[in-house]
Amino acid sequence: MDSRAGLISAALALFARRGYDAVGVQEVAERAGVAKPTLYHFFGSKQGLLEALFDEYASRLDKQVESAAEYFGDLPLTLDRIAAAYVEFARQEPVFYRLELALHSAPPDSIGYQIATRHYSRRLATIEGVFIKAVRQHGNMRGRHQRYALSLVGIINLYVSLQLNERLIITDRVCHEMVHQFSHGIYS
Amino acid sequence: MDSRAGLISAALALFARRGYDAVGVQEVAERAGVAKPTLYHFFGSKQGLLEALFDEYASRLDKQVESAAEYFGDLPLTLDRIAAAYVEFARQEPVFYRLELALHSAPPDSIGYQIATRHYSRRLATIEGVFIKAVRQHGNMRGRHQRYALSLVGIINLYVSLQLNERLIITDRVCHEMVHQFSHGIYS
DNA sequence: AGTCGTATATACCAATCGGTATAGAGGATG
DNA sequence: CATCCTCTATACCGATTGGTATATACGACT
């Protein structure tokens, strides 16, 4: 079949469960039912495999966040839409979201952190843009937009990880309250 | 000098920067200025080294949280004290806190996750106890104390990681507002 | 038919992995 | 002096690591 897709899906499952460093290329290839040179034919290196994996999954989230972050003058509504985009994506791709959370918190000099952070900070910049545009309505933010974006994503990730561990179900209502909680932290 | 302490401090620095799996025992021993068998004499295995490291650092946090969590009938005050304990510890041991955050978010089948989670859930149980005791004053929590404890620690970790990345300085006031933000999420 | 590019397997590489067998150094105790 | 215990170094182990050289199978296109 499609060896490339099979390798990416095998890598996702293994990396998410045991970690990038702890899983060998050999095992990924075996699980995908191909030999090692096939992996190297498509991805060039183990790192290339992880990059391709992120390009496939994370860029979908990037786009959904980007379209949710279009700003038409209503900040609370836009934040709701951004949060909903994250939550919806986490519902569609829970295994990948787990991997992303792990790599985003990983040690800063690790391969995984660096790859995950590329997409992460791209999304962050998108969200910062919302706060910058909203300044005109909500007054001076004194350069705090970066911290706001980090906090919003941080709270979203907190709720999502609660959901991934089956401690919470994020309904539309919970999602709205989550954004409300973030806003409460901002305006004080 | 004290080879044991030197090994633990070398391991902390290396694991926090590049990750448990990516660092070999060889390199830890070299950085500590001793040979590999010395490491195995004290810790028995690579995993034993990580466990000893956690026993040394995390149990200090365990105790500080435990004493902060003594409940005398004032829930907001107790939560403030718990948050302050975390923040103070993160200020004292930023490198270890980084490592703990990384391992707590690591893939569930990884060695690091399992070791970090032992201490993590012990602290969680302590905090759950506070909410359970507070039920008498604050009404029925319908078994939500676990989620509350997770959320509180999650928000604390969010703020602490902002501080670790030099995006925020957690003053006493910020710490209090952080708890306030958590409470706001609870009562809605 | 012949040729070329993609995709795949067998078999291999040096290097590193976690871990250990053995022996010696050095202080304390008898 | 002899013994014992703690600690440490040299040198090694088999297994696995990421990565590759070579050869081939299979279409598609000329």
XYZ file of C-alpha atoms (C1' of nucleotides) in Angstrom:
436
model
C 0.000 0.000 0.000
C 1.160 3.508 0.779
C 4.378 2.904 2.639
C 4.910 6.552 3.393
C 1.596 6.973 5.149
C 2.072 3.684 6.953
C 5.430 4.812 8.289
C 4.038 8.123 9.516
C 1.147 6.463 11.269
C 3.420 3.864 12.856
C 5.760 6.614 14.005
C 2.899 8.603 15.487
C 1.638 5.658 17.512
C 5.074 4.684 18.803
C 6.422 8.173 19.494
C 3.266 9.168 21.333
C 3.361 6.124 23.562
C 7.058 5.745 24.351
C 8.773 8.904 23.118
C 10.875 9.891 20.137
C 14.250 8.959 21.600
C 13.159 5.647 23.062
C 11.827 4.286 19.772
C 14.268 3.053 17.130
C 13.800 3.446 13.393
C 13.938 -0.316 13.139
C 10.807 -0.700 15.208
C 8.941 1.965 13.277
C 9.734 0.220 9.999
C 8.698 -3.170 11.368
C 5.379 -1.852 12.590
C 4.743 -0.297 9.209
C 5.591 -3.624 7.571
C 8.519 -2.320 5.523
C 12.303 -2.422 5.797
C 14.538 0.331 7.083
C 15.858 1.576 3.719
C 12.283 2.341 2.709
C 12.011 4.674 5.675
C 15.264 6.361 4.706
C 14.133 6.604 1.108
C 11.135 8.702 2.081
C 12.418 10.702 5.026
C 16.221 10.695 4.853
C 16.663 10.452 8.617
C 14.837 9.785 11.847
C 14.487 13.505 12.357
C 13.091 13.841 8.842
C 10.406 11.332 9.771
C 9.355 13.414 12.765
C 9.346 16.568 10.656
C 7.141 14.947 8.039
C 4.834 13.732 10.788
C 4.492 17.268 12.113
C 4.077 18.764 8.673
C 1.179 16.433 8.092
C -0.696 16.857 11.356
C 0.355 20.157 12.892
C -0.099 22.179 9.755
C -3.754 21.172 9.752
C -4.083 22.665 13.219
C -2.113 25.699 12.065
C -4.645 26.361 9.335
C -7.689 25.823 11.537
C -6.295 28.217 14.132
C -5.449 30.716 11.434
C -8.950 30.768 10.055
C -10.445 30.910 13.545
C -8.225 33.876 14.328
C -9.648 36.139 11.677
C -10.553 39.230 13.607
C -13.711 41.179 12.868
C -13.801 43.368 15.946
C -15.242 40.982 18.508
C -12.410 39.774 20.751
C -14.374 37.402 23.025
C -15.963 35.761 19.994
C -12.606 35.346 18.280
C -11.063 33.788 21.383
C -14.003 31.403 21.583
C -13.437 30.380 17.992
C -9.712 29.854 18.546
C -10.338 27.711 21.605
C -12.935 25.716 19.730
C -10.448 25.097 16.924
C -7.931 23.613 19.345
C -10.550 21.520 21.120
C -12.000 20.224 17.894
C -8.566 19.287 16.584
C -7.690 17.514 19.824
C -10.914 15.552 19.485
C -10.016 14.523 15.935
C -6.359 13.703 16.587
C -5.954 12.857 20.268
C -2.817 10.773 19.763
C -1.041 13.491 17.862
C -2.111 16.107 20.378
C -0.585 14.019 23.140
C 2.663 13.859 21.206
C 2.621 17.582 20.606
C 2.054 18.338 24.282
C 4.900 16.031 25.253
C 7.351 17.518 22.776
C 6.380 21.077 23.586
C 7.295 20.465 27.224
C 10.397 18.459 26.334
C 13.918 19.661 27.144
C 14.858 22.638 24.981
C 17.887 21.018 23.337
C 16.008 17.892 22.309
C 15.190 17.278 18.655
C 11.514 16.862 19.410
C 11.195 20.190 21.189
C 12.714 22.082 18.322
C 10.462 20.544 15.710
C 7.316 20.930 17.800
C 8.168 24.527 18.637
C 8.277 25.596 15.000
C 4.567 25.002 14.576
C 3.757 26.016 18.126
C 5.240 29.473 17.759
C 3.701 29.945 14.360
C 0.285 29.443 15.947
C 1.299 31.684 18.817
C 2.162 34.466 16.398
C -1.263 34.109 14.802
C -2.942 34.515 18.171
C -0.705 37.396 19.163
C -1.905 39.101 16.018
C -5.461 38.945 17.340
C -4.511 40.692 20.558
C -2.547 43.324 18.694
C -5.506 44.104 16.469
C -7.792 44.179 19.473
C -5.677 46.845 21.159
C -7.661 49.533 19.352
C -10.822 48.440 21.130
C -9.452 47.232 24.453
C -6.848 49.850 25.202
C -3.156 49.622 25.635
C -1.781 46.141 26.332
C 1.724 47.411 27.007
C 3.363 44.690 24.950
C 1.620 41.958 26.843
C 0.139 40.287 23.778
C 2.768 37.539 23.812
C 2.035 36.628 27.390
C -1.680 36.654 26.666
C -1.267 34.304 23.733
C 0.894 31.975 25.817
C -1.624 31.986 28.649
C -4.568 31.301 26.376
C -2.866 28.367 24.702
C -1.630 27.185 28.089
C -5.129 27.098 29.545
C -6.457 25.393 26.435
C -3.732 22.762 26.708
C -4.539 22.273 30.382
C -8.187 21.559 29.630
C -7.346 19.401 26.634
C -4.936 17.304 28.647
C -7.615 16.842 31.292
C -9.883 15.597 28.526
C -7.176 13.332 27.080
C -6.821 11.747 30.510
C -10.572 11.317 30.702
C -10.953 13.687 33.613
C -13.224 16.094 31.764
C -15.424 16.372 28.715
C -15.084 19.694 26.969
C -18.565 20.632 25.832
C -19.234 23.912 24.042
C -20.224 25.344 27.388
C -17.022 24.235 29.097
C -15.048 25.637 26.193
C -16.722 29.009 26.608
C -16.138 29.002 30.364
C -12.496 28.185 29.744
C -12.065 31.300 27.628
C -13.952 33.242 30.255
C -11.506 32.008 32.861
C -8.618 33.146 30.706
C -10.182 36.579 30.241
C -10.692 36.851 33.960
C -6.960 36.356 34.401
C -6.223 39.055 31.863
C -8.385 41.898 33.061
C -7.188 41.831 36.647
C 34.510 14.889 46.597
C 31.090 13.387 46.996
C 30.752 11.293 43.864
C 27.121 10.508 44.533
C 26.084 14.139 44.744
C 28.223 14.980 41.731
C 26.519 12.315 39.660
C 23.054 13.508 40.637
C 23.862 17.094 39.816
C 25.428 16.123 36.493
C 22.384 14.022 35.658
C 20.043 16.867 36.539
C 21.828 19.312 34.268
C 22.037 16.905 31.334
C 18.561 15.383 31.613
C 16.953 18.807 31.931
C 18.706 20.123 28.866
C 18.586 17.194 26.448
C 16.236 14.619 27.960
C 16.588 11.363 29.861
C 16.668 9.070 26.831
C 19.034 11.196 24.786
C 21.746 11.287 27.452
C 23.933 8.234 27.990
C 25.236 7.070 31.352
C 28.738 7.479 29.959
C 28.262 11.207 29.517
C 26.776 11.644 32.985
C 29.748 9.895 34.547
C 32.234 11.939 32.527
C 30.616 15.209 33.531
C 30.734 14.148 37.161
C 34.409 13.282 36.747
C 34.040 9.598 37.634
C 33.885 6.339 35.715
C 30.764 4.382 34.829
C 31.091 1.644 37.480
C 30.952 4.330 40.147
C 27.575 5.365 38.845
C 26.388 1.771 38.891
C 27.775 1.313 42.372
C 25.559 4.054 43.769
C 22.447 3.743 41.649
C 22.405 0.261 40.147
C 20.957 1.393 36.825
C 20.214 4.452 34.750
C 16.652 4.352 35.995
C 17.918 4.147 39.570
C 19.852 7.349 38.970
C 16.713 9.157 37.870
C 14.804 7.789 40.846
C 17.477 8.975 43.260
C 17.421 12.371 41.603
C 13.682 12.619 42.100
C 13.863 11.344 45.647
C 16.290 14.103 46.431
C 14.542 17.043 44.797
C 10.875 16.157 44.450
C 10.435 14.963 47.996
C 11.443 18.423 49.203
C 8.593 19.853 47.144
C 6.329 17.098 48.454
C 6.994 18.171 52.022
C 6.599 21.872 51.367
C 3.273 21.267 49.643
C 2.181 19.000 52.451
C 2.836 21.583 55.118
C 1.223 24.313 53.015
C -1.850 22.126 52.623
C -2.686 21.961 56.297
C -6.285 23.028 56.399
C -7.619 25.259 59.147
C -10.940 26.203 57.624
C -9.881 28.933 55.209
C -9.859 27.481 51.690
C -8.660 30.560 49.748
C -5.831 31.045 52.211
C -4.787 27.407 51.956
C -4.797 27.544 48.160
C -2.660 30.662 48.312
C -0.178 28.883 50.526
C -0.052 25.848 48.252
C 0.548 28.002 45.190
C 3.235 29.920 47.020
C 4.954 26.655 47.950
C 5.162 25.624 44.300
C 6.332 29.039 43.152
C 8.952 29.253 45.865
C 10.271 25.797 45.028
C 10.429 26.635 41.322
C 12.433 29.727 42.220
C 14.882 27.655 44.245
C 15.251 24.767 41.797
C 14.385 26.037 38.323
C 16.373 23.369 36.493
C 14.710 20.539 38.351
C 11.286 22.078 37.873
C 11.927 22.178 34.130
C 12.817 18.508 34.202
C 9.732 17.659 36.209
C 7.467 19.531 33.822
C 9.028 17.758 30.857
C 8.714 14.298 32.371
C 5.187 14.903 33.595
C 4.117 15.656 30.029
C 6.212 12.847 28.571
C 4.668 9.817 26.851
C 2.928 7.589 29.401
C 5.009 4.485 28.702
C 8.324 6.266 29.116
C 10.480 5.634 32.159
C 10.626 9.311 32.987
C 6.869 9.752 33.042
C 6.385 6.918 35.457
C 8.981 8.151 37.918
C 7.821 11.755 37.768
C 4.207 10.719 38.189
C 4.831 8.963 41.492
C 5.665 12.224 43.223
C 3.218 14.203 41.152
C 0.237 12.161 42.188
C 1.335 12.084 45.798
C 1.180 15.884 45.807
C -2.106 15.729 43.966
C -3.576 13.523 46.668
C -2.465 16.019 49.295
C -4.255 18.823 47.484
C -7.353 16.711 46.881
C -7.472 16.245 50.628
C -7.814 19.994 51.061
C -10.817 20.142 48.770
C -12.407 17.180 50.481
C -12.047 18.804 53.869
C -13.369 22.055 52.487
C -16.560 20.402 51.295
C -18.126 21.005 54.699
C -17.866 24.744 54.185
C -18.245 25.040 50.453
C -20.996 22.567 49.775
C -21.095 19.429 47.727
C -18.317 19.072 45.152
C -19.857 15.954 43.597
C -16.538 14.140 43.436
C -14.861 16.924 41.551
C -11.991 17.333 43.965
C -9.605 15.435 41.695
C -10.334 17.704 38.774
C -9.951 20.737 40.978
C -6.563 19.590 42.199
C -5.442 18.880 38.640
C -6.620 22.289 37.459
C -4.935 24.124 40.306
C -1.608 22.426 39.711
C -2.071 22.869 35.962
C -2.521 26.625 36.303
C 0.404 26.847 38.678
C 2.572 24.956 36.208
C 1.433 27.246 33.416
C 2.487 30.352 35.324
C 5.724 28.749 36.487
C 6.676 27.749 32.965
C 5.990 31.309 31.825
C 8.380 32.432 34.534
C 10.977 29.809 33.589
C 10.904 31.147 30.034
C 11.313 34.678 31.342
C 7.913 35.792 30.150
C 6.619 36.665 33.594
C 7.762 37.364 37.125
C 5.532 35.790 39.720
C 5.257 38.279 42.537
C 3.127 37.617 45.583
C 0.400 39.612 43.931
C 0.564 37.622 40.681
C 0.513 34.430 42.730
C -2.644 35.540 44.491
C -4.296 36.527 41.218
C -3.378 33.143 39.791
C -5.280 31.384 42.571
C -8.123 33.820 42.063
C -8.211 32.870 38.392
C -8.383 29.225 39.332
C -11.214 29.839 41.794
C -13.069 31.755 39.128
C -12.919 28.664 36.939
C -14.250 26.510 39.754
C -17.283 28.450 40.857
C -18.802 28.836 37.411
C 12.167 -3.900 -26.778
C 14.859 -0.938 -24.025
C 15.497 2.492 -20.628
C 14.826 5.195 -16.629
C 13.058 6.532 -12.024
C 10.698 4.974 -7.963
C 10.463 1.792 -4.381
C 12.036 -2.114 -1.810
C 14.868 -5.934 0.435
C 19.354 -8.245 2.081
C 23.166 -7.435 4.398
C 26.212 -4.668 6.339
C 28.711 -0.555 8.865
C 30.967 1.958 12.865
C 29.436 3.829 17.038
C 27.025 3.857 21.033
C 23.881 1.862 24.209
C 23.153 0.031 29.213
C 25.543 -2.908 32.077
C 29.410 -5.846 34.241
C 33.626 -8.823 35.613
C 37.772 -8.062 37.732
C 41.006 -6.009 40.326
C 43.062 -2.457 43.053
C 43.189 1.632 46.247
C 42.428 3.328 50.815
C 40.643 3.879 55.314
C 38.750 1.632 59.421
C 38.770 -2.219 62.558
C 40.504 -6.350 64.745
C 50.002 -7.179 60.244
C 45.667 -8.840 58.484
C 41.104 -8.297 57.344
C 37.179 -6.161 55.697
C 34.408 -2.769 53.500
C 33.580 1.113 50.503
C 34.716 3.112 46.452
C 36.707 3.448 41.828
C 39.227 2.409 37.314
C 40.441 -0.567 33.184
C 38.567 -3.207 30.066
C 35.160 -5.637 28.292
C 30.206 -7.634 27.028
C 26.218 -8.447 23.720
C 22.666 -5.785 21.841
C 20.980 -1.971 19.527
C 21.570 2.505 17.583
C 21.095 5.555 13.211
C 22.430 5.044 8.672
C 24.063 2.902 4.012
C 25.989 0.124 -0.171
C 24.279 -2.893 -3.364
C 21.070 -5.157 -5.997
C 16.629 -5.808 -7.786
C 11.649 -5.609 -8.842
C 8.245 -2.968 -11.180
C 5.944 0.435 -13.833
C 5.821 4.235 -17.105
C 7.527 6.339 -21.034
C 10.320 6.392 -25.568
